[in-house]
CSV table of C-alpha atoms in Angstrom, one decimal:
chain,number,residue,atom,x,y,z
A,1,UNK,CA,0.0,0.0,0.0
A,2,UNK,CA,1.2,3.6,-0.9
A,3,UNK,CA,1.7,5.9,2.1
A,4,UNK,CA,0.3,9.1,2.5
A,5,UNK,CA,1.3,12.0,3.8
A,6,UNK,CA,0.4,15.8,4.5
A,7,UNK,CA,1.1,18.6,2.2
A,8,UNK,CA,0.1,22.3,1.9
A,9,UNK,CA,-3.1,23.3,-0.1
A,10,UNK,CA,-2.2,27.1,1.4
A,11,UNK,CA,0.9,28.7,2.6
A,12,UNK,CA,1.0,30.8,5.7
A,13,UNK,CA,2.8,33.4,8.0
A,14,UNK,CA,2.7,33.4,11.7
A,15,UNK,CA,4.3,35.7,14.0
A,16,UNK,CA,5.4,35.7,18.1
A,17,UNK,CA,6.9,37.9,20.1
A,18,UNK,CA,9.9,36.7,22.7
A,19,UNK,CA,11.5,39.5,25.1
A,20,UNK,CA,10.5,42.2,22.3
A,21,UNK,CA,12.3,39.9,19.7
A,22,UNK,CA,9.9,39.2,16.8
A,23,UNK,CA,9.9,35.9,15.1
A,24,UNK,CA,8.3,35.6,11.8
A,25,UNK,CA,7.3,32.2,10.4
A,26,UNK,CA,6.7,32.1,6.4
A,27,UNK,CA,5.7,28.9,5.4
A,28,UNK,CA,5.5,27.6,1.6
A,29,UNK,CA,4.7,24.5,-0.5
A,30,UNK,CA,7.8,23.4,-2.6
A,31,UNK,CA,8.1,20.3,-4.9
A,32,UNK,CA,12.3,20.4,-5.1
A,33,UNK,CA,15.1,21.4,-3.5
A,34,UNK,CA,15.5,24.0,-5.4
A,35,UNK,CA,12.7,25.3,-5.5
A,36,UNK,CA,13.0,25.5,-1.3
A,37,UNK,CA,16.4,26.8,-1.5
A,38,UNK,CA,15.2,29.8,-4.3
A,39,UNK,CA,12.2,30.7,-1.5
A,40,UNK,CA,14.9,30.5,1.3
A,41,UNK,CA,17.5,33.1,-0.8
A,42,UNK,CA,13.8,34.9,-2.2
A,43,UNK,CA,13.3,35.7,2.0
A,44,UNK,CA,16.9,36.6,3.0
A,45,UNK,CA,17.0,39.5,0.2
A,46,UNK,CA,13.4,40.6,1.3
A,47,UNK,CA,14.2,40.4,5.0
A,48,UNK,CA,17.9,41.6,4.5
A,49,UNK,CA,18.1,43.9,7.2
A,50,UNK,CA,16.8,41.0,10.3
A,51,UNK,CA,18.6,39.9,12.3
A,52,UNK,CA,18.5,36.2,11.3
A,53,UNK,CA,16.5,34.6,8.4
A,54,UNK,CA,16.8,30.7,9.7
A,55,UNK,CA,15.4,27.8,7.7
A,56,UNK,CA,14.2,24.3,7.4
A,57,UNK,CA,12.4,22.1,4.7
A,58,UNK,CA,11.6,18.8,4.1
A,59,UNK,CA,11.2,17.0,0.6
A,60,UNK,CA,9.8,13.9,-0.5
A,61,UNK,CA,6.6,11.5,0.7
A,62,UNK,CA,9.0,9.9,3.0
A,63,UNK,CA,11.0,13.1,3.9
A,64,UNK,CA,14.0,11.4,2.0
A,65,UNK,CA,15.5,15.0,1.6
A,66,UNK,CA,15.7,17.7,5.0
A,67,UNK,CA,17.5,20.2,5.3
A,68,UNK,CA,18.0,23.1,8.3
A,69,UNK,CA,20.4,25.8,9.1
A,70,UNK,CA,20.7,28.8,11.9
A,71,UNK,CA,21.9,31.2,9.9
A,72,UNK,CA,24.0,32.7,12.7
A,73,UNK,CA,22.0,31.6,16.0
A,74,UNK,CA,23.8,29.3,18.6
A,75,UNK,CA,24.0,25.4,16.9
A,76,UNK,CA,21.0,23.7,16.9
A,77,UNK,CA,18.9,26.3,18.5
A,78,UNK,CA,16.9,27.1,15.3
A,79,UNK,CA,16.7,25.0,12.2
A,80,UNK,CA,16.8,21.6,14.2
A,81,UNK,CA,13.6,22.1,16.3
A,82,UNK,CA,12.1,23.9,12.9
A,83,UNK,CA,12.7,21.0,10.9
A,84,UNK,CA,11.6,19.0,14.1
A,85,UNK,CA,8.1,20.3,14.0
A,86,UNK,CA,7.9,19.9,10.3
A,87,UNK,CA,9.0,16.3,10.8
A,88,UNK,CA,7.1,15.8,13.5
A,89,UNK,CA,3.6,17.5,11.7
A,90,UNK,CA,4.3,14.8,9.1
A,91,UNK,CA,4.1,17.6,6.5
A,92,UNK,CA,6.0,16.8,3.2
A,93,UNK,CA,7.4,19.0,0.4
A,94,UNK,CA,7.3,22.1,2.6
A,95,UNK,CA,10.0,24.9,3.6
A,96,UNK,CA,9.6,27.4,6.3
A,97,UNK,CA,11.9,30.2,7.1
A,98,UNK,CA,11.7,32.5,10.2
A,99,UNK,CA,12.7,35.5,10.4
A,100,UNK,CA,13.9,37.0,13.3
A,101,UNK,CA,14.1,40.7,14.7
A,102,UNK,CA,16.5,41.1,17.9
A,103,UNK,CA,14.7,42.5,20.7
A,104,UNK,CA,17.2,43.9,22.6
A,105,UNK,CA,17.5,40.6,24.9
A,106,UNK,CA,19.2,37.4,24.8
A,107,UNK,CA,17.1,34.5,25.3
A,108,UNK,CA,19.8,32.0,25.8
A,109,UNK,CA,19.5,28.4,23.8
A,110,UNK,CA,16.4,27.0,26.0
A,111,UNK,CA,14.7,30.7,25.0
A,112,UNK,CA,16.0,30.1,21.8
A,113,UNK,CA,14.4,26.3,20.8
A,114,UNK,CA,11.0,27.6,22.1
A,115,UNK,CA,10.8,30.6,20.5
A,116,UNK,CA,11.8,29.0,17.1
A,117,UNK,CA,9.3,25.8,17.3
A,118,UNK,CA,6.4,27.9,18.6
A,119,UNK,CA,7.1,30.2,15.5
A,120,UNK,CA,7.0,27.6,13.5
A,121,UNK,CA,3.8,26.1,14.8
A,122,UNK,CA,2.5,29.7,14.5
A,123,UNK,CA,3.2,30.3,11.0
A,124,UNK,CA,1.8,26.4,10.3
A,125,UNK,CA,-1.9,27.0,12.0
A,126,UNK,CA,-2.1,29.9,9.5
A,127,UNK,CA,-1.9,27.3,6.6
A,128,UNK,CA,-4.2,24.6,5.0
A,129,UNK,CA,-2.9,21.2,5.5
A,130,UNK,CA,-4.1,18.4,3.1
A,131,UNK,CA,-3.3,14.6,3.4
A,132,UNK,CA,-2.1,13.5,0.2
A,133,UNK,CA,-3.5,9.5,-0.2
A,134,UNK,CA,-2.9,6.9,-3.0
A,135,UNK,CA,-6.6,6.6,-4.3
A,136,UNK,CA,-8.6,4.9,-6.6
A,137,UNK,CA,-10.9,7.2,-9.1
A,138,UNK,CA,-14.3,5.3,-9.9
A,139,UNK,CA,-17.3,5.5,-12.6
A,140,UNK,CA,-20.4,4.3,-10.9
A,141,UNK,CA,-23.4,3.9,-13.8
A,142,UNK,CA,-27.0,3.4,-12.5
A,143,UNK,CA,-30.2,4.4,-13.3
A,144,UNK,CA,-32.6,6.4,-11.2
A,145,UNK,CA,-33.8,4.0,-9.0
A,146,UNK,CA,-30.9,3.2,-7.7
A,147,UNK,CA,-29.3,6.2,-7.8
A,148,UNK,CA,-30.6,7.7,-4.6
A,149,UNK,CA,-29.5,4.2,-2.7
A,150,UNK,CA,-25.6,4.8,-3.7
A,151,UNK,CA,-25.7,8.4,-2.7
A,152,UNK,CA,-27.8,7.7,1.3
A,153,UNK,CA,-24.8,5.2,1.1
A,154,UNK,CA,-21.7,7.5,-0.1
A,155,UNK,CA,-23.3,9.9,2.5
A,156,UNK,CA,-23.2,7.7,5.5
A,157,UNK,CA,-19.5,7.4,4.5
A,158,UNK,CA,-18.8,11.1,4.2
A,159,UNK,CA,-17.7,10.6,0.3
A,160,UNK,CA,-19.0,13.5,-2.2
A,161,UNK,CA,-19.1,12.4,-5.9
A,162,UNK,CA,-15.5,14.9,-7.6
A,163,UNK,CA,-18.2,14.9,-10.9
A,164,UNK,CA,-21.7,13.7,-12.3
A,165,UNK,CA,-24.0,13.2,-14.8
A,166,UNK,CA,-27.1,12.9,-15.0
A,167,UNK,CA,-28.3,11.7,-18.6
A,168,UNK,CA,-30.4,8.2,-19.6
A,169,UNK,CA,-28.4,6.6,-16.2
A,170,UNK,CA,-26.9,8.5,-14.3
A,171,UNK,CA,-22.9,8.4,-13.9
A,172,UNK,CA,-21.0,9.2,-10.8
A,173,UNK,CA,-16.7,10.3,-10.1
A,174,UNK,CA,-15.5,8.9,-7.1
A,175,UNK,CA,-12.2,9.3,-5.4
A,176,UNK,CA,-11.6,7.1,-2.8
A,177,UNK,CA,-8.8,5.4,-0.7
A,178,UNK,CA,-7.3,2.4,-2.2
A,179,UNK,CA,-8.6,0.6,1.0
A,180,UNK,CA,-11.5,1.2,0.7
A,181,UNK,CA,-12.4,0.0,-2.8
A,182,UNK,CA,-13.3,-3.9,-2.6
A,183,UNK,CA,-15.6,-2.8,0.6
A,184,UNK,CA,-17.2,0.2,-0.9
A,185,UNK,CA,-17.8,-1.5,-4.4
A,186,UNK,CA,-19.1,-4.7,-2.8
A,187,UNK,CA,-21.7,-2.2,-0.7
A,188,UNK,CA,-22.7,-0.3,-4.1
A,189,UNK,CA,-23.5,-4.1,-6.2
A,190,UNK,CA,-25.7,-5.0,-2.6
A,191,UNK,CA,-27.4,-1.5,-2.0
A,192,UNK,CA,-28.8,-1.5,-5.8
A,193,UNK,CA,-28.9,-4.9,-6.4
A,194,UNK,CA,-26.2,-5.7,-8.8
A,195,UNK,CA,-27.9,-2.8,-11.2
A,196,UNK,CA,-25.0,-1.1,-11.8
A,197,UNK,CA,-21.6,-0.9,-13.6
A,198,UNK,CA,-18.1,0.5,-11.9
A,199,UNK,CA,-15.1,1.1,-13.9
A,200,UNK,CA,-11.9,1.4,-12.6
A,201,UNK,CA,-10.8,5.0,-14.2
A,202,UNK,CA,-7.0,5.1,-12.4
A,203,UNK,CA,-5.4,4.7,-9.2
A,204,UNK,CA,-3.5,8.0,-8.3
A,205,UNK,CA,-2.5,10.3,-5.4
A,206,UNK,CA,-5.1,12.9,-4.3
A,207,UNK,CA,-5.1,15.5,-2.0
A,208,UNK,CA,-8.1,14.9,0.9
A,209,UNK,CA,-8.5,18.1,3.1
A,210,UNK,CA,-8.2,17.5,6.9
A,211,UNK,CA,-10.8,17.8,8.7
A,212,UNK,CA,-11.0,21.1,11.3
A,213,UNK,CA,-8.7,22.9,8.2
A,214,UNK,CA,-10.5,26.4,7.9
């Protein structure tokens, strides 16, 4: 089975403030390394005059590329526990960089680590967050009768048709998880009786919003 694993639908900036230091979390889809490393350069020229621009991303379904780095703070006080909550969030193909403005106070490592993650976090809970799953797209054929059988059914299982038509029969898109195929199938051929064709369109990754996202 294919594993799945979060992604971005939206990026998103999040700000704290630590002793009167501000810490500013941007946070951005990216599909490549480069791409993450362009957004991380893109940030330190916007941002030239902070104090620090740290950085983190992680690329790939199984995070088989990660990257972090302090950009001046004390070792390990910044883009470990950034790439740590990014890790930890199970968020793929994403790079974050925060920006920070000295305050005028030193918040020692400890200070440091918290300040970082929490901005991190921050800048995160202003994103969407989508779990991408290996899927399986269906064609579901019926006519009217049994139509409104397979959709009671679908909606018991909190699955909305992607597309539909309604014509002679009526014709149904479904995207579901690859797990649940044989069981939904064998529930569609019961609920109308065996009065109904499904096709097997493709089996592909798809994005599934998570629930609670705003």
């Amino acid at each position: 089975m294919e594993q799945s694993y979060k992604i971005l639908i939206s990026d998103g900036v999040g700000e704290i403030v630590e002793k009167k230091s501000r810490f500013i979390a941007t946070v951005r889809r990216c599909e490549t390394e480069d791409e993450a490393v362009s957004f991380i350069e893109e940030m330190k020229k916007k941002n030239w005059n902070a104090t620090h621009n740290c950085s983190a991303f992680v690329i790939g379904s199984r995070a088989e590329l990660t990257r972090c780095s302090d950009d001046g703070e004390p070792s390990g006080t910044a883009g470990r526990p950034m790439l740590e909550v990014l890790l930890n969030e199970g968020i793929r193909n994403v790079v974050v960089v925060v920006t920070r403005y000295f305050g005028g106070t030193l918040l020692g490592t400890g200070g440091l680590v918290r300040a970082y993650t929490q901005a991190v976090k921050e800048g995160l809970s202003k994103c969407e967050v989508g779990v991408m799953r290996y899927g399986c797209e269906l064609e579901v054929t019926v006519d009217y009768v049994g139509i409104g059988k397979i959709l009671y059914l679908l909606g018991q299982k909190g699955i909305e048709p992607k597309d539909s038509s309604y014509l002679d029969m009526v014709t149904l898109r479904l995207m579901i998880p690859e797990e649940m195929q044989e069981s939904l199938c064998k529930e569609i051929v019961e609920a109308t009786n065996g009065k109904v064709t499904i096709t097997v369109v493709q089996k592909c990754y798809y994005v599934e919003k998570e629930r609670g996202n705003r």
